[in-house]
PDB file of C-alpha atoms and ligand atoms in Angstrom:
ATOM      1  CA  UNK A   1      20.056 -20.927  19.087  1.00 93.00           C
ATOM      2  CA  UNK A   2      16.265 -20.992  18.534  1.00 96.00           C
ATOM      3  CA  UNK A   3      15.002 -21.830  15.053  1.00 98.00           C
ATOM      4  CA  UNK A   4      11.810 -20.121  13.905  1.00 98.00           C
ATOM      5  CA  UNK A   5      10.485 -21.443  10.629  1.00 98.00           C
ATOM      6  CA  UNK A   6       9.363 -18.896   7.977  1.00 98.00           C
ATOM      7  CA  UNK A   7       5.970 -20.674   7.811  1.00 98.00           C
ATOM      8  CA  UNK A   8       5.333 -19.853  11.466  1.00 98.00           C
ATOM      9  CA  UNK A   9       6.105 -16.175  10.777  1.00 98.00           C
ATOM     10  CA  UNK A  10       3.730 -16.188   7.782  1.00 98.00           C
ATOM     11  CA  UNK A  11       0.919 -17.752   9.817  1.00 98.00           C
ATOM     12  CA  UNK A  12       1.321 -15.264  12.666  1.00 98.00           C
ATOM     13  CA  UNK A  13       1.552 -12.218  10.379  1.00 98.00           C
ATOM     14  CA  UNK A  14      -1.635 -13.324   8.594  1.00 98.00           C
ATOM     15  CA  UNK A  15      -3.445 -13.606  11.942  1.00 98.00           C
ATOM     16  CA  UNK A  16      -2.127 -10.236  13.175  1.00 98.00           C
ATOM     17  CA  UNK A  17      -3.116  -8.454   9.941  1.00 98.00           C
ATOM     18  CA  UNK A  18      -6.724  -9.639  10.300  1.00 98.00           C
ATOM     19  CA  UNK A  19      -6.900  -8.996  14.042  1.00 98.00           C
ATOM     20  CA  UNK A  20      -5.358  -5.517  13.763  1.00 98.00           C
ATOM     21  CA  UNK A  21      -8.013  -4.475  11.233  1.00 98.00           C
ATOM     22  CA  UNK A  22     -10.824  -5.841  13.389  1.00 98.00           C
ATOM     23  CA  UNK A  23     -10.090  -5.397  17.093  1.00 97.00           C
ATOM     24  CA  UNK A  24      -8.976  -2.108  18.605  1.00 97.00           C
ATOM     25  CA  UNK A  25      -6.674  -2.451  21.629  1.00 94.00           C
ATOM     26  CA  UNK A  26      -8.377  -1.962  25.012  1.00 95.00           C
ATOM     27  CA  UNK A  27      -6.166   1.003  25.976  1.00 95.00           C
ATOM     28  CA  UNK A  28      -7.429   2.984  22.958  1.00 97.00           C
ATOM     29  CA  UNK A  29     -11.068   2.025  23.633  1.00 97.00           C
ATOM     30  CA  UNK A  30     -10.688   3.102  27.270  1.00 97.00           C
ATOM     31  CA  UNK A  31      -9.304   6.516  26.292  1.00 98.00           C
ATOM     32  CA  UNK A  32     -12.114   7.010  23.745  1.00 98.00           C
ATOM     33  CA  UNK A  33     -14.640   6.162  26.479  1.00 98.00           C
ATOM     34  CA  UNK A  34     -12.992   8.618  28.840  1.00 98.00           C
ATOM     35  CA  UNK A  35     -13.044  11.370  26.166  1.00 98.00           C
ATOM     36  CA  UNK A  36     -16.740  10.665  25.467  1.00 98.00           C
ATOM     37  CA  UNK A  37     -17.554  11.209  29.140  1.00 98.00           C
ATOM     38  CA  UNK A  38     -15.871  14.641  29.061  1.00 97.00           C
ATOM     39  CA  UNK A  39     -17.662  15.854  25.910  1.00 98.00           C
ATOM     40  CA  UNK A  40     -21.239  16.970  25.323  1.00 97.00           C
ATOM     41  CA  UNK A  41     -23.468  17.617  22.302  1.00 98.00           C
ATOM     42  CA  UNK A  42     -22.217  16.699  18.838  1.00 98.00           C
ATOM     43  CA  UNK A  43     -18.684  15.837  20.015  1.00 98.00           C
ATOM     44  CA  UNK A  44     -20.084  13.315  22.518  1.00 98.00           C
ATOM     45  CA  UNK A  45     -22.414  11.818  19.939  1.00 98.00           C
ATOM     46  CA  UNK A  46     -19.540  11.355  17.429  1.00 98.00           C
ATOM     47  CA  UNK A  47     -17.400   9.620  20.045  1.00 98.00           C
ATOM     48  CA  UNK A  48     -20.368   7.356  20.907  1.00 98.00           C
ATOM     49  CA  UNK A  49     -20.622   6.417  17.227  1.00 98.00           C
ATOM     50  CA  UNK A  50     -16.877   5.751  16.965  1.00 98.00           C
ATOM     51  CA  UNK A  51     -17.020   3.458  20.019  1.00 98.00           C
ATOM     52  CA  UNK A  52     -20.156   1.724  18.720  1.00 98.00           C
ATOM     53  CA  UNK A  53     -18.419   1.211  15.358  1.00 98.00           C
ATOM     54  CA  UNK A  54     -15.345  -0.302  17.056  1.00 98.00           C
ATOM     55  CA  UNK A  55     -17.489  -2.628  19.199  1.00 98.00           C
ATOM     56  CA  UNK A  56     -19.549  -3.715  16.186  1.00 98.00           C
ATOM     57  CA  UNK A  57     -16.399  -4.446  14.176  1.00 98.00           C
ATOM     58  CA  UNK A  58     -15.115  -6.692  16.963  1.00 97.00           C
ATOM     59  CA  UNK A  59     -18.420  -8.528  17.486  1.00 98.00           C
ATOM     60  CA  UNK A  60     -19.101  -9.012  13.748  1.00 97.00           C
ATOM     61  CA  UNK A  61     -15.460  -9.787  12.857  1.00 97.00           C
ATOM     62  CA  UNK A  62     -15.287  -7.058  10.219  1.00 97.00           C
ATOM     63  CA  UNK A  63     -12.771  -4.211   9.753  1.00 98.00           C
ATOM     64  CA  UNK A  64     -13.384  -1.114  11.876  1.00 98.00           C
ATOM     65  CA  UNK A  65     -12.604   1.141   8.856  1.00 98.00           C
ATOM     66  CA  UNK A  66     -12.840   0.745   5.095  1.00 97.00           C
ATOM     67  CA  UNK A  67      -9.217   1.883   4.803  1.00 98.00           C
ATOM     68  CA  UNK A  68      -7.331  -1.172   6.038  1.00 98.00           C
ATOM     69  CA  UNK A  69      -4.098   0.630   5.272  1.00 98.00           C
ATOM     70  CA  UNK A  70      -0.646  -0.080   4.015  1.00 98.00           C
ATOM     71  CA  UNK A  71       0.959  -2.412   6.548  1.00 98.00           C
ATOM     72  CA  UNK A  72       3.957  -1.390   8.602  1.00 98.00           C
ATOM     73  CA  UNK A  73       5.701  -4.324  10.299  1.00 98.00           C
ATOM     74  CA  UNK A  74       8.188  -3.772  13.104  1.00 98.00           C
ATOM     75  CA  UNK A  75      10.434  -6.740  13.874  1.00 98.00           C
ATOM     76  CA  UNK A  76      12.803  -7.193  16.804  1.00 98.00           C
ATOM     77  CA  UNK A  77      15.002 -10.205  16.206  1.00 98.00           C
ATOM     78  CA  UNK A  78      17.113 -11.676  18.983  1.00 98.00           C
ATOM     79  CA  UNK A  79      20.750 -12.599  18.302  1.00 98.00           C
ATOM     80  CA  UNK A  80      19.937 -16.187  19.354  1.00 98.00           C
ATOM     81  CA  UNK A  81      17.199 -16.593  16.753  1.00 98.00           C
ATOM     82  CA  UNK A  82      17.814 -18.358  13.452  1.00 98.00           C
ATOM     83  CA  UNK A  83      15.336 -18.112  10.585  1.00 98.00           C
ATOM     84  CA  UNK A  84      16.042 -20.638   7.810  1.00 98.00           C
ATOM     85  CA  UNK A  85      14.727 -18.466   4.983  1.00 98.00           C
ATOM     86  CA  UNK A  86      13.879 -14.919   3.920  1.00 98.00           C
ATOM     87  CA  UNK A  87      12.057 -13.048   6.688  1.00 98.00           C
ATOM     88  CA  UNK A  88      10.798 -10.348   4.279  1.00 98.00           C
ATOM     89  CA  UNK A  89       9.286 -13.033   2.091  1.00 98.00           C
ATOM     90  CA  UNK A  90       7.685 -14.766   5.094  1.00 98.00           C
ATOM     91  CA  UNK A  91       6.152 -11.478   6.287  1.00 99.00           C
ATOM     92  CA  UNK A  92       4.830 -10.523   2.857  1.00 98.00           C
ATOM     93  CA  UNK A  93       3.253 -13.964   2.394  1.00 98.00           C
ATOM     94  CA  UNK A  94       1.467 -13.412   5.723  1.00 98.00           C
ATOM     95  CA  UNK A  95       0.239  -9.977   4.645  1.00 98.00           C
ATOM     96  CA  UNK A  96      -0.960 -11.366   1.321  1.00 98.00           C
ATOM     97  CA  UNK A  97      -2.893 -14.198   3.004  1.00 98.00           C
ATOM     98  CA  UNK A  98      -4.305 -11.900   5.672  1.00 98.00           C
ATOM     99  CA  UNK A  99      -5.608  -9.337   3.185  1.00 98.00           C
ATOM    100  CA  UNK A 100      -6.959 -11.834   0.633  1.00 98.00           C
ATOM    101  CA  UNK A 101      -8.429 -14.516   2.918  1.00 98.00           C
ATOM    102  CA  UNK A 102      -9.495 -11.889   5.478  1.00 97.00           C
ATOM    103  CA  UNK A 103     -11.298  -9.841   2.761  1.00 97.00           C
ATOM    104  CA  UNK A 104      -9.464  -6.653   3.770  1.00 98.00           C
ATOM    105  CA  UNK A 105      -9.289  -3.812   1.260  1.00 98.00           C
ATOM    106  CA  UNK A 106      -6.142  -3.915  -0.843  1.00 98.00           C
ATOM    107  CA  UNK A 107      -4.670  -0.437  -0.776  1.00 98.00           C
ATOM    108  CA  UNK A 108      -1.149  -0.805  -2.153  1.00 98.00           C
ATOM    109  CA  UNK A 109      -0.008   0.155  -5.655  1.00 98.00           C
ATOM    110  CA  UNK A 110       3.094  -1.378  -7.226  1.00 97.00           C
ATOM    111  CA  UNK A 111       4.505   1.945  -8.354  1.00 98.00           C
ATOM    112  CA  UNK A 112       3.593   5.428  -7.104  1.00 98.00           C
ATOM    113  CA  UNK A 113       3.717   6.508 -10.761  1.00 98.00           C
ATOM    114  CA  UNK A 114       1.716   3.834 -12.599  1.00 96.00           C
ATOM    115  CA  UNK A 115      -0.728   3.259  -9.670  1.00 98.00           C
ATOM    116  CA  UNK A 116      -1.420  -0.431 -10.468  1.00 98.00           C
ATOM    117  CA  UNK A 117      -2.852  -2.249  -7.434  1.00 98.00           C
ATOM    118  CA  UNK A 118      -0.745  -5.210  -6.229  1.00 98.00           C
ATOM    119  CA  UNK A 119      -4.054  -6.912  -5.296  1.00 98.00           C
ATOM    120  CA  UNK A 120      -2.823  -8.433  -2.027  1.00 98.00           C
ATOM    121  CA  UNK A 121      -1.661  -5.350  -0.095  1.00 98.00           C
ATOM    122  CA  UNK A 122       2.005  -6.311  -0.429  1.00 98.00           C
ATOM    123  CA  UNK A 123       4.673  -5.260  -0.002  1.00 98.00           C
ATOM    124  CA  UNK A 124       4.578  -4.347   3.658  1.00 98.00           C
ATOM    125  CA  UNK A 125       6.979  -1.725   4.976  1.00 98.00           C
ATOM    126  CA  UNK A 126       9.282  -3.741   7.239  1.00 98.00           C
ATOM    127  CA  UNK A 127      11.597  -2.302   9.897  1.00 98.00           C
ATOM    128  CA  UNK A 128      13.995  -4.820  11.450  1.00 98.00           C
ATOM    129  CA  UNK A 129      15.899  -4.184  14.655  1.00 98.00           C
ATOM    130  CA  UNK A 130      18.542  -6.565  16.040  1.00 98.00           C
ATOM    131  CA  UNK A 131      18.368  -7.076  19.801  1.00 98.00           C
ATOM    132  CA  UNK A 132      19.829  -9.481  22.356  1.00 98.00           C
ATOM    133  CA  UNK A 133      17.883 -12.620  23.246  1.00 98.00           C
ATOM    134  CA  UNK A 134      16.121 -15.650  21.818  1.00 97.00           C
ATOM    135  CA  UNK A 135      12.762 -14.157  20.822  1.00 98.00           C
ATOM    136  CA  UNK A 136      11.269 -12.677  17.695  1.00 98.00           C
ATOM    137  CA  UNK A 137       8.821  -9.834  18.263  1.00 98.00           C
ATOM    138  CA  UNK A 138       6.537  -8.860  15.390  1.00 98.00           C
ATOM    139  CA  UNK A 139       4.215  -5.836  15.457  1.00 98.00           C
ATOM    140  CA  UNK A 140       1.768  -5.392  12.592  1.00 98.00           C
ATOM    141  CA  UNK A 141       0.309  -1.899  12.085  1.00 98.00           C
ATOM    142  CA  UNK A 142      -2.094  -1.061   9.274  1.00 98.00           C
ATOM    143  CA  UNK A 143      -1.827   2.696   8.556  1.00 98.00           C
ATOM    144  CA  UNK A 144      -4.576   4.484   6.671  1.00 97.00           C
ATOM    145  CA  UNK A 145      -3.750   7.218   4.179  1.00 98.00           C
ATOM    146  CA  UNK A 146      -6.085   9.806   5.724  1.00 97.00           C
ATOM    147  CA  UNK A 147      -3.859  10.278   8.739  1.00 97.00           C
ATOM    148  CA  UNK A 148      -0.530   9.388   7.111  1.00 98.00           C
ATOM    149  CA  UNK A 149      -1.055  12.056   4.433  1.00 98.00           C
ATOM    150  CA  UNK A 150      -1.344  14.722   7.119  1.00 98.00           C
ATOM    151  CA  UNK A 151       2.059  13.822   8.623  1.00 98.00           C
ATOM    152  CA  UNK A 152       5.030  16.156   8.165  1.00 98.00           C
ATOM    153  CA  UNK A 153       8.819  16.319   8.559  1.00 98.00           C
ATOM    154  CA  UNK A 154      10.781  19.542   9.017  1.00 98.00           C
ATOM    155  CA  UNK A 155      14.483  20.168   9.421  1.00 98.00           C
ATOM    156  CA  UNK A 156      14.510  22.867  12.083  1.00 98.00           C
ATOM    157  CA  UNK A 157      17.742  24.432  13.317  1.00 98.00           C
ATOM    158  CA  UNK A 158      18.796  24.493  16.985  1.00 98.00           C
ATOM    159  CA  UNK A 159      17.971  28.232  17.192  1.00 98.00           C
ATOM    160  CA  UNK A 160      14.299  27.354  16.599  1.00 98.00           C
ATOM    161  CA  UNK A 161      14.350  25.662  20.009  1.00 98.00           C
ATOM    162  CA  UNK A 162      11.445  24.058  21.825  1.00 98.00           C
ATOM    163  CA  UNK A 163       9.117  26.864  20.721  1.00 98.00           C
ATOM    164  CA  UNK A 164       9.927  26.061  17.089  1.00 98.00           C
ATOM    165  CA  UNK A 165       9.062  22.406  17.700  1.00 98.00           C
ATOM    166  CA  UNK A 166       5.764  23.313  19.366  1.00 98.00           C
ATOM    167  CA  UNK A 167       4.824  25.721  16.561  1.00 98.00           C
ATOM    168  CA  UNK A 168       5.545  23.049  13.932  1.00 99.00           C
ATOM    169  CA  UNK A 169       3.490  20.359  15.709  1.00 99.00           C
ATOM    170  CA  UNK A 170       0.553  22.707  16.329  1.00 98.00           C
ATOM    171  CA  UNK A 171       0.587  24.023  12.762  1.00 98.00           C
ATOM    172  CA  UNK A 172       0.640  20.458  11.420  1.00 98.00           C
ATOM    173  CA  UNK A 173      -2.374  19.442  13.528  1.00 98.00           C
ATOM    174  CA  UNK A 174      -4.216  22.706  12.758  1.00 98.00           C
ATOM    175  CA  UNK A 175      -3.700  22.366   9.000  1.00 98.00           C
ATOM    176  CA  UNK A 176      -4.836  18.729   9.114  1.00 98.00           C
ATOM    177  CA  UNK A 177      -8.136  19.757  10.712  1.00 98.00           C
ATOM    178  CA  UNK A 178     -10.785  17.046  10.405  1.00 98.00           C
ATOM    179  CA  UNK A 179      -9.100  15.204   7.508  1.00 98.00           C
ATOM    180  CA  UNK A 180      -7.180  12.589   9.554  1.00 98.00           C
ATOM    181  CA  UNK A 181     -10.353  11.519  11.434  1.00 98.00           C
ATOM    182  CA  UNK A 182      -9.686  12.959  14.895  1.00 98.00           C
ATOM    183  CA  UNK A 183      -9.427  12.338  17.792  1.00 98.00           C
ATOM    184  CA  UNK A 184      -5.765  11.722  17.052  1.00 98.00           C
ATOM    185  CA  UNK A 185      -2.719  10.214  18.566  1.00 98.00           C
ATOM    186  CA  UNK A 186       0.078  12.587  17.635  1.00 98.00           C
ATOM    187  CA  UNK A 187       3.494  10.942  17.330  1.00 98.00           C
ATOM    188  CA  UNK A 188       6.469  13.307  17.419  1.00 99.00           C
ATOM    189  CA  UNK A 189      10.026  12.265  16.610  1.00 99.00           C
ATOM    190  CA  UNK A 190      12.796  14.712  17.463  1.00 99.00           C
ATOM    191  CA  UNK A 191      16.453  14.202  16.602  1.00 98.00           C
ATOM    192  CA  UNK A 192      18.470  11.844  14.433  1.00 98.00           C
ATOM    193  CA  UNK A 193      18.333  12.901  10.796  1.00 98.00           C
ATOM    194  CA  UNK A 194      15.635  13.193   8.126  1.00 98.00           C
ATOM    195  CA  UNK A 195      14.566   9.533   8.066  1.00 98.00           C
ATOM    196  CA  UNK A 196      15.348   8.723  11.696  1.00 98.00           C
ATOM    197  CA  UNK A 197      13.000  11.394  13.080  1.00 98.00           C
ATOM    198  CA  UNK A 198      10.176  10.048  10.892  1.00 98.00           C
ATOM    199  CA  UNK A 199      10.797   6.543  12.217  1.00 98.00           C
ATOM    200  CA  UNK A 200      10.906   7.849  15.800  1.00 98.00           C
ATOM    201  CA  UNK A 201       7.518   9.490  15.290  1.00 98.00           C
ATOM    202  CA  UNK A 202       6.022   6.279  13.915  1.00 98.00           C
ATOM    203  CA  UNK A 203       7.524   4.146  16.691  1.00 98.00           C
ATOM    204  CA  UNK A 204       6.116   6.527  19.295  1.00 98.00           C
ATOM    205  CA  UNK A 205       2.597   5.564  18.130  1.00 98.00           C
ATOM    206  CA  UNK A 206       3.240   2.014  19.366  1.00 96.00           C
ATOM    207  CA  UNK A 207       3.664   3.121  22.966  1.00 97.00           C
ATOM    208  CA  UNK A 208       0.759   2.356  25.326  1.00 96.00           C
ATOM    209  CA  UNK A 209      -1.677   5.254  24.964  1.00 96.00           C
ATOM    210  CA  UNK A 210      -1.543   6.204  28.635  1.00 93.00           C
ATOM    211  CA  UNK A 211       2.222   6.060  29.173  1.00 96.00           C
ATOM    212  CA  UNK A 212       4.547   9.041  29.564  1.00 97.00           C
ATOM    213  CA  UNK A 213       8.063   9.497  28.238  1.00 98.00           C
ATOM    214  CA  UNK A 214      10.779   8.500  30.704  1.00 97.00           C
ATOM    215  CA  UNK A 215      12.749  11.584  29.538  1.00 98.00           C
ATOM    216  CA  UNK A 216      11.599  14.545  31.650  1.00 98.00           C
ATOM    217  CA  UNK A 217      11.928  17.117  28.836  1.00 98.00           C
ATOM    218  CA  UNK A 218       9.989  14.911  26.421  1.00 98.00           C
ATOM    219  CA  UNK A 219       7.366  14.205  29.087  1.00 98.00           C
ATOM    220  CA  UNK A 220       6.782  17.897  29.703  1.00 98.00           C
ATOM    221  CA  UNK A 221       6.585  18.542  25.933  1.00 98.00           C
ATOM    222  CA  UNK A 222       4.023  15.744  25.588  1.00 98.00           C
ATOM    223  CA  UNK A 223       1.887  17.346  28.308  1.00 98.00           C
ATOM    224  CA  UNK A 224       2.135  20.891  26.882  1.00 98.00           C
ATOM    225  CA  UNK A 225       1.390  19.775  23.316  1.00 98.00           C
ATOM    226  CA  UNK A 226      -1.549  17.647  24.483  1.00 98.00           C
ATOM    227  CA  UNK A 227      -3.095  20.654  26.239  1.00 98.00           C
ATOM    228  CA  UNK A 228      -2.424  23.072  23.358  1.00 98.00           C
ATOM    229  CA  UNK A 229      -3.750  20.679  20.689  1.00 98.00           C
ATOM    230  CA  UNK A 230      -6.951  20.135  22.656  1.00 98.00           C
ATOM    231  CA  UNK A 231      -7.513  23.904  22.779  1.00 98.00           C
ATOM    232  CA  UNK A 232      -7.660  24.027  18.951  1.00 98.00           C
ATOM    233  CA  UNK A 233     -11.382  23.048  18.976  1.00 98.00           C
ATOM    234  CA  UNK A 234     -10.955  20.736  15.994  1.00 98.00           C
ATOM    235  CA  UNK A 235     -12.714  18.011  17.980  1.00 98.00           C
ATOM    236  CA  UNK A 236     -13.972  14.541  17.000  1.00 98.00           C
ATOM    237  CA  UNK A 237     -14.095  14.255  13.192  1.00 98.00           C
ATOM    238  CA  UNK A 238     -13.280  17.974  12.948  1.00 98.00           C
ATOM    239  CA  UNK A 239     -16.702  19.148  14.101  1.00 98.00           C
ATOM    240  CA  UNK A 240     -15.544  20.930  17.251  1.00 98.00           C
ATOM    241  CA  UNK A 241     -14.977  19.856  20.828  1.00 98.00           C
ATOM    242  CA  UNK A 242     -12.421  19.396  23.566  1.00 97.00           C
ATOM    243  CA  UNK A 243     -10.995  16.135  22.196  1.00 98.00           C
ATOM    244  CA  UNK A 244      -8.696  16.698  19.215  1.00 98.00           C
ATOM    245  CA  UNK A 245      -5.920  14.461  20.579  1.00 98.00           C
ATOM    246  CA  UNK A 246      -6.233  11.357  22.725  1.00 98.00           C
ATOM    247  CA  UNK A 247      -2.498  11.412  23.364  1.00 98.00           C
ATOM    248  CA  UNK A 248       0.782  12.992  22.275  1.00 98.00           C
ATOM    249  CA  UNK A 249       3.948  10.889  22.229  1.00 98.00           C
ATOM    250  CA  UNK A 250       7.428  12.349  21.904  1.00 98.00           C
ATOM    251  CA  UNK A 251      10.424  10.097  21.125  1.00 98.00           C
ATOM    252  CA  UNK A 252      13.952  11.518  21.100  1.00 98.00           C
ATOM    253  CA  UNK A 253      17.321  10.555  19.567  1.00 98.00           C
ATOM    254  CA  UNK A 254      20.743  12.266  19.519  1.00 98.00           C
ATOM    255  CA  UNK A 255      21.411  14.539  16.554  1.00 98.00           C
ATOM    256  CA  UNK A 256      24.058  16.745  14.887  1.00 98.00           C
ATOM    257  CA  UNK A 257      25.004  19.971  16.728  1.00 98.00           C
ATOM    258  CA  UNK A 258      23.651  22.016  13.809  1.00 98.00           C
ATOM    259  CA  UNK A 259      20.383  20.054  13.316  1.00 98.00           C
ATOM    260  CA  UNK A 260      16.954  19.805  14.879  1.00 98.00           C
ATOM    261  CA  UNK A 261      14.928  17.355  12.769  1.00 98.00           C
ATOM    262  CA  UNK A 262      11.264  17.015  13.769  1.00 99.00           C
ATOM    263  CA  UNK A 263       8.607  14.663  12.399  1.00 99.00           C
ATOM    264  CA  UNK A 264       4.916  14.557  13.205  1.00 98.00           C
ATOM    265  CA  UNK A 265       3.196  11.266  12.434  1.00 98.00           C
ATOM    266  CA  UNK A 266      -0.549  11.640  12.768  1.00 98.00           C
ATOM    267  CA  UNK A 267      -2.585   8.615  13.813  1.00 98.00           C
ATOM    268  CA  UNK A 268      -6.382   8.621  13.557  1.00 98.00           C
ATOM    269  CA  UNK A 269      -8.689   7.181  16.215  1.00 98.00           C
ATOM    270  CA  UNK A 270      -8.425   3.778  14.467  1.00 97.00           C
ATOM    271  CA  UNK A 271      -5.066   3.214  16.124  1.00 97.00           C
ATOM    272  CA  UNK A 272      -4.419  -0.357  15.061  1.00 97.00           C
ATOM    273  CA  UNK A 273      -1.541  -2.605  15.936  1.00 96.00           C
ATOM    274  CA  UNK A 274      -1.120  -6.196  17.096  1.00 98.00           C
ATOM    275  CA  UNK A 275       1.962  -7.869  18.532  1.00 98.00           C
ATOM    276  CA  UNK A 276       3.258 -11.425  18.848  1.00 98.00           C
ATOM    277  CA  UNK A 277       6.416 -12.687  20.526  1.00 98.00           C
ATOM    278  CA  UNK A 278       7.737 -15.966  19.105  1.00 98.00           C
ATOM    279  CA  UNK A 279      10.388 -18.209  20.621  1.00 93.00           C
TER     280      UNK A 279
HETATM  281  S1  SF4 B   1      -7.924   8.310   8.772  1.00 52.77           S
HETATM  282 FE1  SF4 B   1      -8.227   6.414   9.978  1.00 52.77          FE
HETATM  283  S2  SF4 B   1     -10.420   6.337  10.493  1.00 52.77           S
HETATM  284 FE2  SF4 B   1     -10.125   7.859   8.843  1.00 52.77          FE
HETATM  285  S3  SF4 B   1     -10.508   6.707   6.971  1.00 52.77           S
HETATM  286 FE3  SF4 B   1      -8.303   6.648   7.325  1.00 52.77          FE
HETATM  287  S4  SF4 B   1      -7.938   4.776   8.520  1.00 52.77           S
HETATM  288 FE4  SF4 B   1     -10.126   5.197   8.597  1.00 52.77          FE
END
């Protein structure tokens, strides 16, 4: 059994919260660069500014966007790991320290009705998965409201089929237009039930930007949706162009014979997440 102290978790979550807000992962920067080289005119110039902004944030150690998000934390805990304390508490202490000492904007309200700011960006939204092994994997993802607000869930029925799924995803992206700060990564969760498909869509955003689904049907749907979305001419920041999506990710899960739940989780170009594996 490996023991991981709550203080270690707090320290790492604090570091990840600050780093996620400041440094974009190289795979996202590479895809932005590639998109810039395919565009011309205004679309190219906007992508140049996005890349310059991301590089400046990293070199000046400041957030790449004013919306430093509500924080989603994915945890994979091995069955041979023992934590002598409350993991939720340890994570939230890390978020609090990261957002206060890192001078990140606090964007969380205590109640959706009274709208009072919690002043330290807690609580995080924590998803814990139990796995085999002796490691603890923590992924910290700040999620801005601009893109999250444009996300949708729909309970389709099997008769709607693949065409129904495509129509729903395309309509969601079309209606979002420039509001979620394109170019986007479009996460699609299909299957499970109402909440599972939303989680699948969010988890799909954590996949490397250039990977493809190992499921052949999902892979072909990813390719078709990517091509169709990029024909919409929404373009970088909604001002037209070939690059509306940088990637489309489709994650699947079994579902009821009479159901076809679909969720679309929209991610803006500030696709932020940082990971640590503790043991
Ligand atoms: S959608 Fe993304 S880039 Fe736009 S303001 Fe929100 S976090 Fe920032």
